[in-house]
């Protein structure tokens, strides 16, 4: 498939969004944009944004919409100009999707296809505890992140399903198998 793809990965913490986003970006020549990575970089760099979001990340709460929208605007616009993106972690609520649509709608930068990485909770917890990324990969914070996912992000799946732009992926298989299955599905759909 030619370039100009705008893909969104939706999945619970530990479902493999980051892992698969890197694969998709490489295979299709897209830019990988991770809201979580960008936020963590702000924290590590000690920027004003980093100081504003640090405690949200630590608790596993979503940071305020305006902050995420602000840090993503430029990278998303630039990625579209380069041929497309694979977004990992944004939008992750219906409100964020609607706001992004408002901004992007007329510019043609909005998501074309959402991929849902489906993984059972037990496996998510196993992966995150094994990874131990930092203060948000502890048992308590993982449990909270999973609650936030259920409450705030699961409705987003319905939002994309209604628009017929949702593709389900069984993410509970080895990394290479999941990547292969995503590539096959992306070749099949007409974007
Ligand atoms: P974010 O960084 O997006 O974290 P997350 O959604 O909790 O997901 P993770 O990054 O932990 O997991 P992943 O799905 O990327 O899986 P990965 O590939 O790493 O967000 C962090 C925080 O930022 C949020 O809590 C919030 O505070 C804030 N935030 C971010 N976006 C926001 C937004 N839009 N609005 C508001 N706030 C926002 O894999 C996990 C582990 O499993 C790795 O060790 C990996 O090697 C392993 N693994 C991956 N695939 C497999 C496989 N198939 N089999 C076995 N192991 C695997
Ligand atoms: Mg990630």
mmCIF file of C-alpha atoms and ligand atoms in Angstrom:
data_model
loop_
_atom_site.group_PDB
_atom_site.id
_atom_site.type_symbol
_atom_site.label_atom_id
_atom_site.label_comp_id
_atom_site.label_asym_id
_atom_site.label_seq_id
_atom_site.Cartn_x
_atom_site.Cartn_y
_atom_site.Cartn_z
ATOM 1 C CA UNK A 1 0.000 0.000 0.000
ATOM 2 C CA UNK A 2 1.188 3.497 -0.740
ATOM 3 C CA UNK A 3 1.906 6.013 1.981
ATOM 4 C CA UNK A 4 -0.554 8.468 3.446
ATOM 5 C CA UNK A 5 -1.981 6.311 6.206
ATOM 6 C CA UNK A 6 -3.279 7.668 9.473
ATOM 7 C CA UNK A 7 -3.563 4.844 11.962
ATOM 8 C CA UNK A 8 -4.509 4.873 15.641
ATOM 9 C CA UNK A 9 -3.629 2.118 18.096
ATOM 10 C CA UNK A 10 -6.084 1.635 20.946
ATOM 11 C CA UNK A 11 -5.436 -0.839 23.721
ATOM 12 C CA UNK A 12 -5.078 -1.248 27.447
ATOM 13 C CA UNK A 13 -1.810 -0.511 29.233
ATOM 14 C CA UNK A 14 0.599 -3.275 28.229
ATOM 15 C CA UNK A 15 -1.386 -4.353 25.165
ATOM 16 C CA UNK A 16 1.605 -3.672 22.906
ATOM 17 C CA UNK A 17 0.723 -0.294 21.393
ATOM 18 C CA UNK A 18 4.310 0.964 21.513
ATOM 19 C CA UNK A 19 5.776 -2.337 20.325
ATOM 20 C CA UNK A 20 3.419 -2.647 17.353
ATOM 21 C CA UNK A 21 3.493 1.070 16.485
ATOM 22 C CA UNK A 22 7.248 0.815 15.863
ATOM 23 C CA UNK A 23 6.674 -2.181 13.554
ATOM 24 C CA UNK A 24 3.857 -0.520 11.612
ATOM 25 C CA UNK A 25 5.829 2.721 11.236
ATOM 26 C CA UNK A 26 8.830 0.811 9.863
ATOM 27 C CA UNK A 27 6.849 -1.385 7.511
ATOM 28 C CA UNK A 28 4.687 1.374 6.030
ATOM 29 C CA UNK A 29 7.113 4.315 6.279
ATOM 30 C CA UNK A 30 4.987 6.228 8.784
ATOM 31 C CA UNK A 31 5.885 8.420 11.744
ATOM 32 C CA UNK A 32 5.270 6.891 15.173
ATOM 33 C CA UNK A 33 3.833 9.359 17.675
ATOM 34 C CA UNK A 34 3.321 8.213 21.274
ATOM 35 C CA UNK A 35 1.514 10.580 23.626
ATOM 36 C CA UNK A 36 2.952 8.730 26.641
ATOM 37 C CA UNK A 37 6.540 8.915 25.333
ATOM 38 C CA UNK A 38 6.173 12.647 24.632
ATOM 39 C CA UNK A 39 4.747 13.262 28.109
ATOM 40 C CA UNK A 40 7.525 11.210 29.766
ATOM 41 C CA UNK A 41 10.118 13.192 27.805
ATOM 42 C CA UNK A 42 8.668 16.446 29.129
ATOM 43 C CA UNK A 43 8.924 15.068 32.658
ATOM 44 C CA UNK A 44 12.519 13.889 32.105
ATOM 45 C CA UNK A 45 13.482 17.262 30.590
ATOM 46 C CA UNK A 46 11.856 19.145 33.481
ATOM 47 C CA UNK A 47 9.807 21.441 31.222
ATOM 48 C CA UNK A 48 6.817 23.431 32.505
ATOM 49 C CA UNK A 49 4.564 20.843 30.827
ATOM 50 C CA UNK A 50 6.563 18.071 32.481
ATOM 51 C CA UNK A 51 6.060 19.623 35.910
ATOM 52 C CA UNK A 52 2.330 20.016 35.214
ATOM 53 C CA UNK A 53 1.823 16.374 34.184
ATOM 54 C CA UNK A 54 4.272 14.495 36.425
ATOM 55 C CA UNK A 55 1.802 13.637 39.164
ATOM 56 C CA UNK A 56 -0.877 12.473 36.715
ATOM 57 C CA UNK A 57 1.586 10.017 35.156
ATOM 58 C CA UNK A 58 2.700 8.770 38.564
ATOM 59 C CA UNK A 59 -0.888 8.076 39.599
ATOM 60 C CA UNK A 60 -1.859 6.605 36.236
ATOM 61 C CA UNK A 61 -4.514 9.259 35.654
ATOM 62 C CA UNK A 62 -5.129 10.866 32.287
ATOM 63 C CA UNK A 63 -3.519 14.284 31.972
ATOM 64 C CA UNK A 64 -5.833 17.195 31.036
ATOM 65 C CA UNK A 65 -6.992 17.126 27.419
ATOM 66 C CA UNK A 66 -5.697 20.589 26.567
ATOM 67 C CA UNK A 67 -2.123 19.651 27.502
ATOM 68 C CA UNK A 68 -2.069 16.483 25.387
ATOM 69 C CA UNK A 69 -3.732 18.223 22.439
ATOM 70 C CA UNK A 70 -1.160 20.998 22.672
ATOM 71 C CA UNK A 71 1.932 18.764 22.660
ATOM 72 C CA UNK A 72 0.573 16.603 19.821
ATOM 73 C CA UNK A 73 -0.552 19.293 17.407
ATOM 74 C CA UNK A 74 2.843 19.979 15.825
ATOM 75 C CA UNK A 75 4.103 16.379 15.558
ATOM 76 C CA UNK A 76 0.799 15.236 14.038
ATOM 77 C CA UNK A 77 0.744 18.035 11.464
ATOM 78 C CA UNK A 78 4.377 17.363 10.561
ATOM 79 C CA UNK A 79 3.789 13.606 10.264
ATOM 80 C CA UNK A 80 0.861 14.124 7.902
ATOM 81 C CA UNK A 81 3.053 16.305 5.697
ATOM 82 C CA UNK A 82 5.618 13.453 5.619
ATOM 83 C CA UNK A 83 3.079 10.827 4.554
ATOM 84 C CA UNK A 84 1.182 9.704 7.621
ATOM 85 C CA UNK A 85 1.337 8.574 11.213
ATOM 86 C CA UNK A 86 0.753 5.752 13.588
ATOM 87 C CA UNK A 87 -0.632 7.320 16.742
ATOM 88 C CA UNK A 88 -0.108 5.427 19.981
ATOM 89 C CA UNK A 89 -2.203 6.594 22.904
ATOM 90 C CA UNK A 90 -4.104 9.582 21.515
ATOM 91 C CA UNK A 91 -7.062 10.010 21.276
ATOM 92 C CA UNK A 92 -7.877 7.789 24.255
ATOM 93 C CA UNK A 93 -11.285 9.191 25.210
ATOM 94 C CA UNK A 94 -14.369 10.019 23.147
ATOM 95 C CA UNK A 95 -13.930 13.668 24.131
ATOM 96 C CA UNK A 96 -10.359 13.686 22.789
ATOM 97 C CA UNK A 97 -11.478 12.015 19.555
ATOM 98 C CA UNK A 98 -14.222 14.601 19.074
ATOM 99 C CA UNK A 99 -11.881 17.488 19.810
ATOM 100 C CA UNK A 100 -9.228 16.097 17.465
ATOM 101 C CA UNK A 101 -11.850 15.656 14.769
ATOM 102 C CA UNK A 102 -12.916 19.282 15.140
ATOM 103 C CA UNK A 103 -9.358 20.486 14.657
ATOM 104 C CA UNK A 104 -8.315 17.947 12.038
ATOM 105 C CA UNK A 105 -11.539 17.468 10.093
ATOM 106 C CA UNK A 106 -11.082 20.098 7.473
ATOM 107 C CA UNK A 107 -7.312 19.679 7.265
ATOM 108 C CA UNK A 108 -7.460 15.949 6.544
ATOM 109 C CA UNK A 109 -5.240 14.997 9.451
ATOM 110 C CA UNK A 110 -7.764 12.874 11.355
ATOM 111 C CA UNK A 111 -7.536 9.152 12.087
ATOM 112 C CA UNK A 112 -8.573 6.887 9.176
ATOM 113 C CA UNK A 113 -8.434 3.577 10.985
ATOM 114 C CA UNK A 114 -8.307 2.499 14.633
ATOM 115 C CA UNK A 115 -6.711 -0.844 15.533
ATOM 116 C CA UNK A 116 -7.787 -2.364 18.829
ATOM 117 C CA UNK A 117 -5.150 -4.565 20.461
ATOM 118 C CA UNK A 118 -7.143 -6.961 22.598
ATOM 119 C CA UNK A 119 -5.273 -8.700 25.453
ATOM 120 C CA UNK A 120 -6.675 -10.388 28.598
ATOM 121 C CA UNK A 121 -6.119 -8.501 31.853
ATOM 122 C CA UNK A 122 -3.985 -11.197 33.439
ATOM 123 C CA UNK A 123 -1.500 -11.024 30.566
ATOM 124 C CA UNK A 124 -1.463 -7.183 30.684
ATOM 125 C CA UNK A 125 -0.520 -7.221 34.356
ATOM 126 C CA UNK A 126 2.138 -9.869 33.760
ATOM 127 C CA UNK A 127 3.753 -7.810 30.977
ATOM 128 C CA UNK A 128 3.706 -4.527 32.884
ATOM 129 C CA UNK A 129 5.150 -5.988 36.078
ATOM 130 C CA UNK A 130 7.856 -7.686 34.012
ATOM 131 C CA UNK A 131 8.663 -4.395 32.261
ATOM 132 C CA UNK A 132 8.732 -2.161 35.373
ATOM 133 C CA UNK A 133 8.940 1.111 33.382
ATOM 134 C CA UNK A 134 8.977 3.301 36.453
ATOM 135 C CA UNK A 135 6.555 4.544 39.046
ATOM 136 C CA UNK A 136 3.516 3.680 36.909
ATOM 137 C CA UNK A 137 4.352 -0.041 36.592
ATOM 138 C CA UNK A 138 3.661 -0.950 40.218
ATOM 139 C CA UNK A 139 0.777 -3.252 41.118
ATOM 140 C CA UNK A 140 -1.456 -0.479 42.523
ATOM 141 C CA UNK A 141 -0.872 1.970 39.700
ATOM 142 C CA UNK A 142 -1.333 -0.744 37.065
ATOM 143 C CA UNK A 143 -4.714 -1.598 38.629
ATOM 144 C CA UNK A 144 -5.698 2.063 38.471
ATOM 145 C CA UNK A 145 -4.530 2.448 34.855
ATOM 146 C CA UNK A 146 -6.659 -0.555 33.914
ATOM 147 C CA UNK A 147 -9.698 1.030 35.610
ATOM 148 C CA UNK A 148 -9.100 4.293 33.776
ATOM 149 C CA UNK A 149 -8.855 2.331 30.525
ATOM 150 C CA UNK A 150 -12.193 0.578 31.163
ATOM 151 C CA UNK A 151 -13.967 3.747 32.101
ATOM 152 C CA UNK A 152 -12.494 6.285 29.679
ATOM 153 C CA UNK A 153 -11.057 4.412 26.701
ATOM 154 C CA UNK A 154 -13.356 1.427 26.158
ATOM 155 C CA UNK A 155 -16.182 3.791 25.008
ATOM 156 C CA UNK A 156 -13.786 5.000 22.307
ATOM 157 C CA UNK A 157 -13.907 1.524 20.723
ATOM 158 C CA UNK A 158 -17.647 1.901 20.266
ATOM 159 C CA UNK A 159 -17.094 5.397 18.828
ATOM 160 C CA UNK A 160 -14.810 4.052 16.078
ATOM 161 C CA UNK A 161 -16.882 0.898 15.558
ATOM 162 C CA UNK A 162 -19.926 3.073 14.783
ATOM 163 C CA UNK A 163 -17.892 4.874 12.146
ATOM 164 C CA UNK A 164 -16.780 1.529 10.699
ATOM 165 C CA UNK A 165 -13.169 2.442 11.228
ATOM 166 C CA UNK A 166 -12.324 -0.130 13.908
ATOM 167 C CA UNK A 167 -10.281 -3.259 13.297
ATOM 168 C CA UNK A 168 -9.949 -5.878 16.048
ATOM 169 C CA UNK A 169 -6.586 -7.519 16.608
ATOM 170 C CA UNK A 170 -5.856 -10.374 18.982
ATOM 171 C CA UNK A 171 -2.835 -8.925 20.778
ATOM 172 C CA UNK A 172 -2.259 -11.918 23.039
ATOM 173 C CA UNK A 173 0.052 -13.696 20.590
ATOM 174 C CA UNK A 174 3.809 -13.405 20.103
ATOM 175 C CA UNK A 175 4.960 -9.950 18.893
ATOM 176 C CA UNK A 176 5.780 -11.114 15.360
ATOM 177 C CA UNK A 177 2.430 -12.823 14.899
ATOM 178 C CA UNK A 178 0.524 -9.732 16.029
ATOM 179 C CA UNK A 179 2.632 -7.577 13.675
ATOM 180 C CA UNK A 180 1.942 -9.928 10.783
ATOM 181 C CA UNK A 181 -1.781 -9.954 11.453
ATOM 182 C CA UNK A 182 -1.861 -6.131 11.585
ATOM 183 C CA UNK A 183 0.092 -5.853 8.323
ATOM 184 C CA UNK A 184 -2.317 -8.253 6.592
ATOM 185 C CA UNK A 185 -5.343 -6.303 7.838
ATOM 186 C CA UNK A 186 -3.821 -2.991 6.763
ATOM 187 C CA UNK A 187 -3.105 -4.296 3.253
ATOM 188 C CA UNK A 188 -6.692 -5.485 3.010
ATOM 189 C CA UNK A 189 -8.505 -2.287 3.981
ATOM 190 C CA UNK A 190 -8.786 0.545 1.507
ATOM 191 C CA UNK A 191 -7.656 3.783 3.117
HETATM 192 P P1 LIG B 1 1.135 5.417 27.752
HETATM 193 O O1 LIG B 1 2.584 5.612 27.666
HETATM 194 O O2 LIG B 1 0.323 5.475 26.528
HETATM 195 O O3 LIG B 1 0.908 4.078 28.552
HETATM 196 P P2 LIG B 1 -0.211 2.946 28.504
HETATM 197 O O4 LIG B 1 -1.381 3.208 27.646
HETATM 198 O O5 LIG B 1 -0.476 2.645 29.916
HETATM 199 O O6 LIG B 1 0.499 1.766 27.758
HETATM 200 P P3 LIG B 1 1.979 1.226 27.875
HETATM 201 O O7 LIG B 1 2.901 2.157 27.183
HETATM 202 O O8 LIG B 1 2.289 0.848 29.269
HETATM 203 O O9 LIG B 1 1.801 -0.118 27.068
HETATM 204 P P4 LIG B 1 1.761 -0.363 25.499
HETATM 205 O O10 LIG B 1 0.370 -0.698 25.090
HETATM 206 O O11 LIG B 1 2.477 0.706 24.755
HETATM 207 O O12 LIG B 1 2.572 -1.706 25.442
HETATM 208 P P5 LIG B 1 4.144 -1.947 25.151
HETATM 209 O O13 LIG B 1 4.367 -2.087 23.697
HETATM 210 O O14 LIG B 1 4.942 -0.953 25.895
HETATM 211 O O15 LIG B 1 0.534 6.474 28.770
HETATM 212 C C1 LIG B 1 1.157 6.695 30.005
HETATM 213 C C2 LIG B 1 0.450 7.803 30.744
HETATM 214 O O16 LIG B 1 0.502 9.006 29.985
HETATM 215 C C3 LIG B 1 -1.051 7.595 31.018
HETATM 216 O O17 LIG B 1 -1.263 6.849 32.181
HETATM 217 C C4 LIG B 1 -1.516 9.034 31.149
HETATM 218 O O18 LIG B 1 -1.163 9.539 32.405
HETATM 219 C C5 LIG B 1 -0.700 9.752 30.107
HETATM 220 N N1 LIG B 1 -1.329 9.826 28.782
HETATM 221 C C6 LIG B 1 -0.885 9.252 27.627
HETATM 222 N N2 LIG B 1 -1.703 9.539 26.608
HETATM 223 C C7 LIG B 1 -2.687 10.308 27.103
HETATM 224 C C8 LIG B 1 -3.842 10.907 26.549
HETATM 225 N N3 LIG B 1 -4.161 10.754 25.257
HETATM 226 N N4 LIG B 1 -4.636 11.636 27.354
HETATM 227 C C9 LIG B 1 -4.355 11.812 28.666
HETATM 228 N N5 LIG B 1 -3.274 11.247 29.252
HETATM 229 C C10 LIG B 1 -2.447 10.507 28.494
HETATM 230 O O19 LIG B 1 4.311 -3.387 25.808
HETATM 231 C C11 LIG B 1 4.290 -3.551 27.212
HETATM 232 C C12 LIG B 1 5.279 -4.659 27.610
HETATM 233 O O20 LIG B 1 4.841 -5.897 27.053
HETATM 234 C C13 LIG B 1 6.691 -4.431 27.064
HETATM 235 O O21 LIG B 1 7.632 -4.894 27.977
HETATM 236 C C14 LIG B 1 6.721 -5.270 25.777
HETATM 237 O O22 LIG B 1 7.994 -5.702 25.449
HETATM 238 C C15 LIG B 1 5.801 -6.427 26.145
HETATM 239 N N6 LIG B 1 5.043 -6.938 24.983
HETATM 240 C C16 LIG B 1 4.495 -6.201 23.964
HETATM 241 N N7 LIG B 1 3.864 -7.007 23.090
HETATM 242 C C17 LIG B 1 3.996 -8.282 23.580
HETATM 243 C C18 LIG B 1 3.534 -9.563 23.114
HETATM 244 N N8 LIG B 1 2.822 -9.675 21.984
HETATM 245 N N9 LIG B 1 3.840 -10.631 23.859
HETATM 246 C C19 LIG B 1 4.564 -10.527 24.998
HETATM 247 N N10 LIG B 1 5.042 -9.346 25.492
HETATM 248 C C20 LIG B 1 4.747 -8.225 24.781
HETATM 249 MG MG1 LIG B 2 3.306 2.569 25.251
#
